[in-house]
């Protein structure tokens, strides 16, 4: 109903006491003030001023609007200041959902860089494995999702999302330090067909089974756990071997286990996902840039 310019002019007329005085305050001509007040009266559907001799008085409707005008203008000013803070990256909130090894590696470094240059931006961290983390993004529960995919799984990205590749994360076979194959620099998956295995999350386990099938065997999976520390402890006790991403090994390494690369190499793709329209939100775009910068230093991890 209201044009904010008309409310500002109305408030000036009420404060200054006349159209001519308001014109001087605002730097307008008196006819321009008159036109705006007529337009405002048409919007509300009733006169706001009445003349008594040479003086101008507020009608009942004018009195009512006058009581609200200052609050309206204060609210508009506060809104403009908040929008300015958001667009100039002095404030903002970004919700990031990430899988555990990304939360322990990429996220802290990116947030430290962000805090140094933009302390007003608040990042809330949620934890989730794909594909559930992707579904949370689609449902609007987060603004950015960090997830991983494997080349052989051919997963579809919902069309409303944009995928931003961050890095390739090399997979490593973990084994006890006394394992016979620990003397090699790299191992072939087919050479491990008789081993007992420890498998991880559903997506990792699906890829692991796929890769084993590709070289002709079905692995003996003795344990399944999403806890990376538990995986390493089981390996250290000689209860099995495991396929582990490089991001995990970069922050956690049991002193009684060792890792060997696969030959040929096996990798997973780590990407950020965001709703297409959210790429235009300054704080979200900035967090993405920081994540890309941090991930670029870990390529081939």
CSV table of N, CA and C in Angstrom, one decimal, residues 53 57 176 182 277:
chain,number,residue,atom,x,y,z
A,53,UNK,N,-7.8,27.7,8.2
A,53,UNK,CA,-7.2,29.0,7.9
A,53,UNK,C,-5.9,28.8,7.1
A,57,UNK,N,-3.7,20.8,9.5
A,57,UNK,CA,-3.8,19.9,10.6
A,57,UNK,C,-3.9,18.5,10.0
A,176,UNK,N,48.4,-53.6,8.8
A,176,UNK,CA,49.3,-53.6,10.0
A,176,UNK,C,50.7,-53.4,9.4
A,182,UNK,N,53.2,-55.0,3.1
A,182,UNK,CA,53.7,-53.6,3.5
A,182,UNK,C,55.0,-53.3,2.9
A,277,UNK,N,20.5,-20.7,-7.4
A,277,UNK,CA,20.3,-19.3,-7.0
A,277,UNK,C,21.1,-18.8,-5.9
